[in-house]
Short mmCIF file of C-alpha atoms and ligand atoms in Angstrom, two decimals:
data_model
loop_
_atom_site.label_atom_id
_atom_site.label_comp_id
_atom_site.label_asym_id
_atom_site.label_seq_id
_atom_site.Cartn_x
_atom_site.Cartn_y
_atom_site.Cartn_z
CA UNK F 1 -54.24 40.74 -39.98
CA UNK F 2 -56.23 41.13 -43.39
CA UNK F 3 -56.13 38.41 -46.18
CA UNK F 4 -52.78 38.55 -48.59
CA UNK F 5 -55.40 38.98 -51.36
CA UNK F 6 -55.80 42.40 -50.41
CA UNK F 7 -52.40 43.24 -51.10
CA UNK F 8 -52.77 41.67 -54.78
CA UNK F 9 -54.32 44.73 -56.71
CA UNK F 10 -51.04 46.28 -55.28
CA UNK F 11 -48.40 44.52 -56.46
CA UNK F 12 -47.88 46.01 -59.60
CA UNK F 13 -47.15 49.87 -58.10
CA UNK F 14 -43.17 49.94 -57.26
CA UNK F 15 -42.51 50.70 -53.50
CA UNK F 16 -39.55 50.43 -51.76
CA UNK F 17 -39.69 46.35 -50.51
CA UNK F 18 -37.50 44.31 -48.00
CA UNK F 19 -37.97 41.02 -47.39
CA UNK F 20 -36.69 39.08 -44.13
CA UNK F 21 -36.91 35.44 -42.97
CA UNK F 22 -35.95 33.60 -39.60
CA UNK F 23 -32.58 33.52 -38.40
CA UNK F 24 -30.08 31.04 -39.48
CA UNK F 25 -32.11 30.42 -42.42
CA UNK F 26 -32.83 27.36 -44.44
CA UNK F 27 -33.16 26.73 -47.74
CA UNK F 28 -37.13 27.53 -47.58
CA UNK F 29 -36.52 30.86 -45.44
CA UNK F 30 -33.79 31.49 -48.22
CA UNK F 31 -35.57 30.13 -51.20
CA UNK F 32 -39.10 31.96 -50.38
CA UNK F 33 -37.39 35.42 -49.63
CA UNK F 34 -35.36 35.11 -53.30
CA UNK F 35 -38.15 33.79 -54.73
CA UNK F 36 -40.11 36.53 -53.90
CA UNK F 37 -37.38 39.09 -54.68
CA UNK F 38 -37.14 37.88 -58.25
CA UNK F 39 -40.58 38.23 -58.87
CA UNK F 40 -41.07 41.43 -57.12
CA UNK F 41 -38.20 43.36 -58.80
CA UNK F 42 -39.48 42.22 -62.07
CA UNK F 43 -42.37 45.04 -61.47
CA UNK F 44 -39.77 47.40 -60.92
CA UNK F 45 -39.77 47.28 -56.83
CA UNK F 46 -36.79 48.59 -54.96
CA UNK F 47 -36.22 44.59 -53.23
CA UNK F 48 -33.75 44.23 -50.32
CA UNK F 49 -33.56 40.63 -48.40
CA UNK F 50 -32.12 41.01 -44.77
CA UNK F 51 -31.12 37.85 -42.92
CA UNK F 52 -31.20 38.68 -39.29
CA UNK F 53 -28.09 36.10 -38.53
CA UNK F 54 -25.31 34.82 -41.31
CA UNK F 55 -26.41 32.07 -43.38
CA UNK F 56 -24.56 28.48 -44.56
CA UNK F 57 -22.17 28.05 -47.13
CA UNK F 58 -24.32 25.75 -49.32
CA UNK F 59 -27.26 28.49 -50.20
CA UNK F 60 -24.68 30.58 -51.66
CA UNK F 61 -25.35 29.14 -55.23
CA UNK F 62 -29.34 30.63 -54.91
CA UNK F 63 -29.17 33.58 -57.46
CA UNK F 64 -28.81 37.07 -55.44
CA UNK F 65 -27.66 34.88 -52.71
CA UNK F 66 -25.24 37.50 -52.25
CA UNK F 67 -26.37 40.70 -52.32
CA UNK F 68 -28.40 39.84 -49.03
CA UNK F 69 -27.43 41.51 -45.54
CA UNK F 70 -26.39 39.67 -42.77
CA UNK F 71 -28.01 42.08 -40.07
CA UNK F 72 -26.07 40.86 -37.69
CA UNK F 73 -22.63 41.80 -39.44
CA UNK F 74 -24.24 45.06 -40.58
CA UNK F 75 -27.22 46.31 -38.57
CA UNK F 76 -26.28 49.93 -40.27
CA UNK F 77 -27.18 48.99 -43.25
CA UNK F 78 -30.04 46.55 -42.55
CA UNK F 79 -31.52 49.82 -40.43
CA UNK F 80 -30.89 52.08 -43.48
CA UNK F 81 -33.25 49.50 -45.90
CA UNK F 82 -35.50 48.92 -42.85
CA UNK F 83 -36.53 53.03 -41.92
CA UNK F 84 -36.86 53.59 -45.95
CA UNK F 85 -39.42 50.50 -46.35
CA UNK F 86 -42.96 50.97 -47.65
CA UNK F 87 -43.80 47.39 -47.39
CA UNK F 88 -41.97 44.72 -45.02
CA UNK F 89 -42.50 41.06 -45.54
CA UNK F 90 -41.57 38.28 -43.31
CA UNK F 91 -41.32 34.92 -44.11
CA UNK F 92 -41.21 31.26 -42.77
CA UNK F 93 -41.11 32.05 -39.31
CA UNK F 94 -44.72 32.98 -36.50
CA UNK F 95 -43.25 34.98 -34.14
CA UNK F 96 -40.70 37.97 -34.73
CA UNK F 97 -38.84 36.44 -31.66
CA UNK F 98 -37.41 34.03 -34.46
CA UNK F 99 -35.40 37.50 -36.13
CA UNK F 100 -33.08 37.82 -33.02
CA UNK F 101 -31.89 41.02 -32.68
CA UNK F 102 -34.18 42.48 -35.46
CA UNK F 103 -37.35 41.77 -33.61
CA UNK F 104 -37.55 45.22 -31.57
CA UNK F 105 -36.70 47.25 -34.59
CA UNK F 106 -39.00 45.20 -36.90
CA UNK F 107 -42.21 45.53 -33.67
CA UNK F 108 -41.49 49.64 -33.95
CA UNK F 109 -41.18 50.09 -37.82
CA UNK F 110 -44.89 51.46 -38.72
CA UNK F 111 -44.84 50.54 -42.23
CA UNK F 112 -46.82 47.82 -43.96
CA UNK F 113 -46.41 44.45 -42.72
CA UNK F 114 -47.08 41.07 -44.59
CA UNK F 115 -46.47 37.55 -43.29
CA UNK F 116 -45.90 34.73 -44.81
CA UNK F 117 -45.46 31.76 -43.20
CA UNK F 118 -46.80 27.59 -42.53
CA UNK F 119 -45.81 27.31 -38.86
CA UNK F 120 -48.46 27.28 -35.77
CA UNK F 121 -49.96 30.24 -33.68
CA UNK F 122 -48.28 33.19 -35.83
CA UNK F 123 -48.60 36.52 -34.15
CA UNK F 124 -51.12 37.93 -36.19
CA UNK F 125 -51.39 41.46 -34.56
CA UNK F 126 -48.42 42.07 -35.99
CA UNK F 127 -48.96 42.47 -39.15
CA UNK F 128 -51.32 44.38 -41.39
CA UNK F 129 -51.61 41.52 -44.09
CA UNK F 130 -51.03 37.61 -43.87
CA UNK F 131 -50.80 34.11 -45.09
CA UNK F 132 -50.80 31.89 -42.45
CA UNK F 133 -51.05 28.21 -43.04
CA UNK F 134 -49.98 24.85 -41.25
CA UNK F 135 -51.52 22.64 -43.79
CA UNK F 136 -48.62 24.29 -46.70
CA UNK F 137 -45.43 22.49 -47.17
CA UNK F 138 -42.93 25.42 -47.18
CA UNK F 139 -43.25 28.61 -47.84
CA UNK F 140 -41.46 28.94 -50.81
CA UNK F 141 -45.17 27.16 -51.53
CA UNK F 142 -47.09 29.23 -50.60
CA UNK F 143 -45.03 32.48 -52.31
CA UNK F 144 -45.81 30.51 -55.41
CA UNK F 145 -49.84 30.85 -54.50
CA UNK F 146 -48.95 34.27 -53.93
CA UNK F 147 -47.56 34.51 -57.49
CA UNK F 148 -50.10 32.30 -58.85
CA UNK F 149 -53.23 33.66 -57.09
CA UNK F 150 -52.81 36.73 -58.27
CA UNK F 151 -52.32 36.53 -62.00
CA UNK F 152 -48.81 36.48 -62.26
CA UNK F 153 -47.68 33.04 -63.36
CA UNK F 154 -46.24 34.45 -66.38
CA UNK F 155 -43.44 36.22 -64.01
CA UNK F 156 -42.14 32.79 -62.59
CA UNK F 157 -38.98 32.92 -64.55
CA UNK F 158 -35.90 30.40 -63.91
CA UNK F 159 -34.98 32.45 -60.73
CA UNK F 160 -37.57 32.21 -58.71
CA UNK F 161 -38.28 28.59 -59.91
CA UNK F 162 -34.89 27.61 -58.69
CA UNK F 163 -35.24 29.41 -55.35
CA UNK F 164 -38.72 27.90 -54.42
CA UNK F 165 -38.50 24.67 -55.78
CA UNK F 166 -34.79 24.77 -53.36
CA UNK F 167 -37.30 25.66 -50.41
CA UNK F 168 -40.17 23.62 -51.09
CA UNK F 169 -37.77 20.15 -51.57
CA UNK F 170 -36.04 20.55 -48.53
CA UNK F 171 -39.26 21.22 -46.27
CA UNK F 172 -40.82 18.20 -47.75
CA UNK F 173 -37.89 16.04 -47.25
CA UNK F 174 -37.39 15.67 -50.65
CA UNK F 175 -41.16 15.13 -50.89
CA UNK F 176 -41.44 12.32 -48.26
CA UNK F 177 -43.63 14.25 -45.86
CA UNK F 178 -47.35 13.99 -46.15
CA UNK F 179 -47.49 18.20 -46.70
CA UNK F 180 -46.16 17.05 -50.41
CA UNK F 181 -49.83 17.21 -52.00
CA UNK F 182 -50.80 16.87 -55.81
CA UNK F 183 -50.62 20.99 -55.51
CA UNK F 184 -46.83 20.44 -54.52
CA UNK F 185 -45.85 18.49 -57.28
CA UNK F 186 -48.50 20.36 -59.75
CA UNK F 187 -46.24 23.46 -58.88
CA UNK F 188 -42.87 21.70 -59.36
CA UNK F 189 -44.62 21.01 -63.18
CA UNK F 190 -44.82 24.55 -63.37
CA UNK F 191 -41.59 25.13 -61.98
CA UNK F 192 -40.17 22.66 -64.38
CA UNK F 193 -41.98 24.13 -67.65
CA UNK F 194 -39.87 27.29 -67.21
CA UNK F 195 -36.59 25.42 -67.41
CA UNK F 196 -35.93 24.47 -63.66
CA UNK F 197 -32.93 21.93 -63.57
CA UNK F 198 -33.74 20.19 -60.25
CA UNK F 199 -30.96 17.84 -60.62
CA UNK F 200 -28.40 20.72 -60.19
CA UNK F 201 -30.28 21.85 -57.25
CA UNK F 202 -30.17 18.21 -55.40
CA UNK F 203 -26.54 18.71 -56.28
CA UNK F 204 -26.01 22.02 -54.86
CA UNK F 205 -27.91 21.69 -51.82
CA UNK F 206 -26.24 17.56 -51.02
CA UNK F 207 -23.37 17.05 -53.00
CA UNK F 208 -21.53 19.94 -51.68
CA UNK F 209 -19.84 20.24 -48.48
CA UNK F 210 -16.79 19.55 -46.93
CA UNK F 211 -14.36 16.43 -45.86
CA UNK F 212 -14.96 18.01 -42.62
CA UNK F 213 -18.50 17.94 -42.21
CA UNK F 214 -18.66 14.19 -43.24
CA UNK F 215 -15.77 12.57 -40.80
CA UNK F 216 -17.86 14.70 -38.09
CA UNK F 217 -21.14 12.72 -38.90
CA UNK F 218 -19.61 9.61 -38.76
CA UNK F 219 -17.89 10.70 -35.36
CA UNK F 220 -21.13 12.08 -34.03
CA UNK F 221 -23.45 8.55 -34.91
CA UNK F 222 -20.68 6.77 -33.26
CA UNK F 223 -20.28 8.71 -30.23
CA UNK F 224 -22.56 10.53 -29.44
CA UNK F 225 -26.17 9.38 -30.40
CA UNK F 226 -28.12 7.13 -27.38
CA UNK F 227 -31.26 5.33 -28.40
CA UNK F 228 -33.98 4.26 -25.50
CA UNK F 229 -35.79 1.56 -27.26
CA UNK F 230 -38.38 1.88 -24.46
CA UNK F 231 -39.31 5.38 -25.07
CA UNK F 232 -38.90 4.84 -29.01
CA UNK F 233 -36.17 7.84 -28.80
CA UNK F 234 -33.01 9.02 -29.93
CA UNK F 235 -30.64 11.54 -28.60
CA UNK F 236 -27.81 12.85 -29.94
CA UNK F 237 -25.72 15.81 -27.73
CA UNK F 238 -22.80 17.50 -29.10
CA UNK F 239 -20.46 19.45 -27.00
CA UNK F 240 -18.95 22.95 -28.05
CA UNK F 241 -15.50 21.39 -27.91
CA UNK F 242 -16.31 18.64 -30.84
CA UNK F 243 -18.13 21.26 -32.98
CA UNK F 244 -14.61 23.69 -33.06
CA UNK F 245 -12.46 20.08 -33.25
CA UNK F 246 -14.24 19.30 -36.94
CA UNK F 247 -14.51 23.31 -37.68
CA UNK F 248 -18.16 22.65 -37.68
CA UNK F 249 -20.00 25.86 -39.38
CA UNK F 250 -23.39 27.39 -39.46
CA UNK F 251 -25.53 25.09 -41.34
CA UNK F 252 -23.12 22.07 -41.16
CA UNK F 253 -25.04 20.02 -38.11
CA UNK F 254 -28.43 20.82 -40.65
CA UNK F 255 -30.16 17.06 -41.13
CA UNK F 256 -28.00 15.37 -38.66
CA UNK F 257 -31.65 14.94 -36.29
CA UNK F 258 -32.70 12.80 -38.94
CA UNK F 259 -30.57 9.75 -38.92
CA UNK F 260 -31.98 8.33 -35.90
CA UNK F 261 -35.25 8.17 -37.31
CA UNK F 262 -34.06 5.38 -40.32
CA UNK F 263 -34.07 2.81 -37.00
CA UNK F 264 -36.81 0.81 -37.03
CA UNK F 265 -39.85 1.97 -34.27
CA UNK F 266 -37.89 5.05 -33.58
CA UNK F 267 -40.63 7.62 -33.30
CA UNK F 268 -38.68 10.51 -31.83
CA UNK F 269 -35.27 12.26 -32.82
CA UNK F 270 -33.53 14.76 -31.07
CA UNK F 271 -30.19 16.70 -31.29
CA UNK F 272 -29.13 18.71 -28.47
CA UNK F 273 -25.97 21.07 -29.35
CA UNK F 274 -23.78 23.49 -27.30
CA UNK F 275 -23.52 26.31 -29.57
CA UNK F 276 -21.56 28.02 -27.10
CA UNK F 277 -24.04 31.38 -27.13
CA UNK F 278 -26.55 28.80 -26.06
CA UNK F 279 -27.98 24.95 -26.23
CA UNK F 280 -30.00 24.66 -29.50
CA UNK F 281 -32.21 21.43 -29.44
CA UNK F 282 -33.47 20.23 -32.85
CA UNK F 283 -36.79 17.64 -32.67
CA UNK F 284 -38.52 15.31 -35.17
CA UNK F 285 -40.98 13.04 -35.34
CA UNK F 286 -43.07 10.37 -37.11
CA UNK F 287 -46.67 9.79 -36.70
CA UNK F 288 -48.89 11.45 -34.37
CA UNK F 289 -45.87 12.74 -31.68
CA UNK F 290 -46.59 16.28 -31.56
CA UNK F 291 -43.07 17.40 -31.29
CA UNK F 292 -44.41 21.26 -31.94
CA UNK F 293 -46.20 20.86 -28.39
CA UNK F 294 -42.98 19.45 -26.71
CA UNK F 295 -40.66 22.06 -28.03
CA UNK F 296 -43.25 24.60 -26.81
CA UNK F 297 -43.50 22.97 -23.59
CA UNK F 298 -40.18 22.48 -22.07
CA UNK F 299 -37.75 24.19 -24.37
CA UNK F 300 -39.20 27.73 -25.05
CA UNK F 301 -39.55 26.73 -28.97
CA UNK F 302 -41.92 25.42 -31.41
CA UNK F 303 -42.13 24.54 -35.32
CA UNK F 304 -44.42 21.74 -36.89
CA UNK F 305 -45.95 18.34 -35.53
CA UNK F 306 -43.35 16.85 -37.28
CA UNK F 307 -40.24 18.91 -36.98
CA UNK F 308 -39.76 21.83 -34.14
CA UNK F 309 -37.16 22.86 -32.67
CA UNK F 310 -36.27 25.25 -28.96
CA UNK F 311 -32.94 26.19 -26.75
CA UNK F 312 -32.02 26.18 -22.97
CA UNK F 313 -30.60 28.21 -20.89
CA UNK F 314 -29.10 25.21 -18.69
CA UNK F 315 -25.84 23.94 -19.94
CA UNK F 316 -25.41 20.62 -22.33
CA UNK F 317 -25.68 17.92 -19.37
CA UNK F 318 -28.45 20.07 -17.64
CA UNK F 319 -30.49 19.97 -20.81
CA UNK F 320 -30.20 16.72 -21.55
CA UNK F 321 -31.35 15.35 -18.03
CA UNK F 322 -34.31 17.71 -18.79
CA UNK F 323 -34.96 15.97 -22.06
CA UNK F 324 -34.98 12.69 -20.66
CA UNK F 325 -37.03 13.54 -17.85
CA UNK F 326 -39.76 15.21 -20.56
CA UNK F 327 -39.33 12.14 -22.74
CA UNK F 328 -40.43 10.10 -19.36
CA UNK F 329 -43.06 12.20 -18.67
CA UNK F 330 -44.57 11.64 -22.38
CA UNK F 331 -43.63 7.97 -22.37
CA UNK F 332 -47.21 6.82 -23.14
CA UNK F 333 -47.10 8.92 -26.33
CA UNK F 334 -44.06 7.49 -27.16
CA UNK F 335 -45.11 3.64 -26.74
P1 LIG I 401 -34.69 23.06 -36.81
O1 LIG I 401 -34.69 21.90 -35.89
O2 LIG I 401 -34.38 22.68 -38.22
O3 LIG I 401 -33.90 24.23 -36.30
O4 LIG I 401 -36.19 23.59 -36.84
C1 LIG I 401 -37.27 22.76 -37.17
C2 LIG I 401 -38.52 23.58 -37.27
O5 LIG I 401 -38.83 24.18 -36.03
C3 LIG I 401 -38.45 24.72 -38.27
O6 LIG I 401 -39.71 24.80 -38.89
C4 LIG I 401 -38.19 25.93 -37.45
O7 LIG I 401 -38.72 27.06 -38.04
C5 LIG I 401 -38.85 25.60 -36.12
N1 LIG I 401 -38.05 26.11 -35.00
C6 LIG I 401 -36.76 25.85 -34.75
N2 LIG I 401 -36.34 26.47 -33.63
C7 LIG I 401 -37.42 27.16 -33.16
C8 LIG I 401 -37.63 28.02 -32.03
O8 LIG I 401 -36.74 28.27 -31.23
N3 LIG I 401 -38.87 28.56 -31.91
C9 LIG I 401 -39.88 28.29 -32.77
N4 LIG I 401 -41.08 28.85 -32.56
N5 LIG I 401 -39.71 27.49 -33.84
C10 LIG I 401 -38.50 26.94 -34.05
MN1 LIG I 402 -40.34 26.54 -43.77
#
């Protein structure tokens, strides 16, 4: 993988682009592949986002939100953008693994491939150009280098400010994390100066769900969250059957992993949820537990130190006597 520098001098020559992200995305998968679609189109690039899964209800509002395939729902068309591409770049996730049922035609396409991305051990022999860089926030960040670095700055325009400050918020907790450096909020000055109005986007991304979504939080903090004081974990596991009684949707169970972490000496979160297709487990952190290297370890994932995530292919109860016997087996790190 050569330096992303190298594709700089190149940037201004239209080619036909697409940009894809992880599955499910987030708001920084979402906000770094808009971002960069508002800035590349504005050399006159031919720019099409594919999501390799649908996405939830509140990114809609991110400009061009819309216009982006769901590969899953349309693999014709997301094959028709993907054989014509000159240049492919993926974003916010290491391995292609993370594009579901993209990854085998993404590995076979022989055009130019650029990653972008902050999480751990990307696979660099995949691609012919990268960023690669744990220490970055988001990155929606590190598409703003991209812009920055090469001489561009004058092409941020309210667009991609909106759709990279949306990523770079969210992956910073709303700037609580350590990642959120003086360059973090240097660029959110930047993204300000061209007329960003954050408070919308707080209001977009938090202020807008549904009844639903609320009563199933309350219901799920109740029920269904255990806390072992003497491992300094919390669990919460959600059966299939409570996720169709609240008409829980894609994106709705996003940030429920965190409440357990606002009790005092908790050090380790985790949500375990029967999605039906499989068990997704969601992990976080404070402090030095490498929740990156558990994920890894026993449930075929990974992410940051601070936030990962994995699956199973046992059922709900299965997975979550695995979980406690892995949170046994790291009990000293957990002390
Ligand atoms: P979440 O718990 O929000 O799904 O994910 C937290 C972090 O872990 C994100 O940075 C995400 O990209 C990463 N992550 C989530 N699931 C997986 C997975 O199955 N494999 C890997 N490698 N990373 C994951
Ligand atoms: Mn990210």
């Amino acid at each position: 993988m050569k330096q992303i520098q190298d594709i700089y001098p190149m940037l201004a020559t239209p080619r036909k682009v697409v940009i894809t992200m992880h599955q499910k995305p987030d708001a920084d998968a979402m906000g770094s592949a808009l971002g960069l679609y508002h800035f590349l189109i504005r050399f006159g690039h031919s720019v099409t986002v594919i999501s390799p899964t649908k996405w939830a209800e509140w990114l809609k509002w991110m400009p061009a939100c819309h216009e982006v395939i769901d590969y899953e729902y349309n693999p014709e068309k997301g094959n028709a953008a993907l054989d014509q591409a000159e240049w492919l770049f993926c974003l916010d996730f290491n391995t292609l693994l993370r594009t579901r049922s993209m990854a085998g035609k993404l590995k076979k396409l022989s055009c130019i491939k650029i990653l972008i991305d902050h999480h751990q051990e990307p696979e660099s022999a995949n691609f012919t150009y990268g960023a690669s860089d744990t220490s970055k926030s988001s990155t929606s960040e590190m598409v703003y280098d991209l812009i920055v670095g090469s001489g561009h700055a004058d092409k941020i325009n309210r667009e991609v400010a909106a759709c990279l400050y949306a990523g770079v918020m969210t992956d910073t907790g709303s700037f609580r994390f350590p990642a959120a450096t003086a360059s973090v909020h240097r660029m959110v000055a930047v993204l300000k100066d061209t007329g960003l109005n954050h408070s919308k986007i707080h209001e977009n991304l938090f202020d807008n769900f549904l009844e639903n979504r609320l009563r199933f939080t309350g219901y799920v903090l109740e029920h269904k969250m255990d806390i072992f004081y003497e491992y300094n974990t919390a669990l919460i596991s959600i059966p299939w059957k409570d996720l169709v009684r609240f008409e829980i949707k894609t994106g709705d169970t996003e940030g429920l992993v965190n409440y357990p972490l606002t009790i005092q000496g908790i050090k380790m979160a985790a949500l375990i949820i029967d999605r039906d297709e499989e068990v997704k487990c969601s992990f976080r952190s404070k402090g030095d537990f490498d929740v990156n290297a558990f994920a890894r370890k026993y449930f075929e994932g990974g992410g940051h130190i601070n936030a990962a995530g994995g699956r199973s292919g046992d059922n709900l109860e299965q997975t979550v006597q695995r979980f406690m016997a892995a949170i046994k087996e790291n009990s000293s790190q957990l002390q």
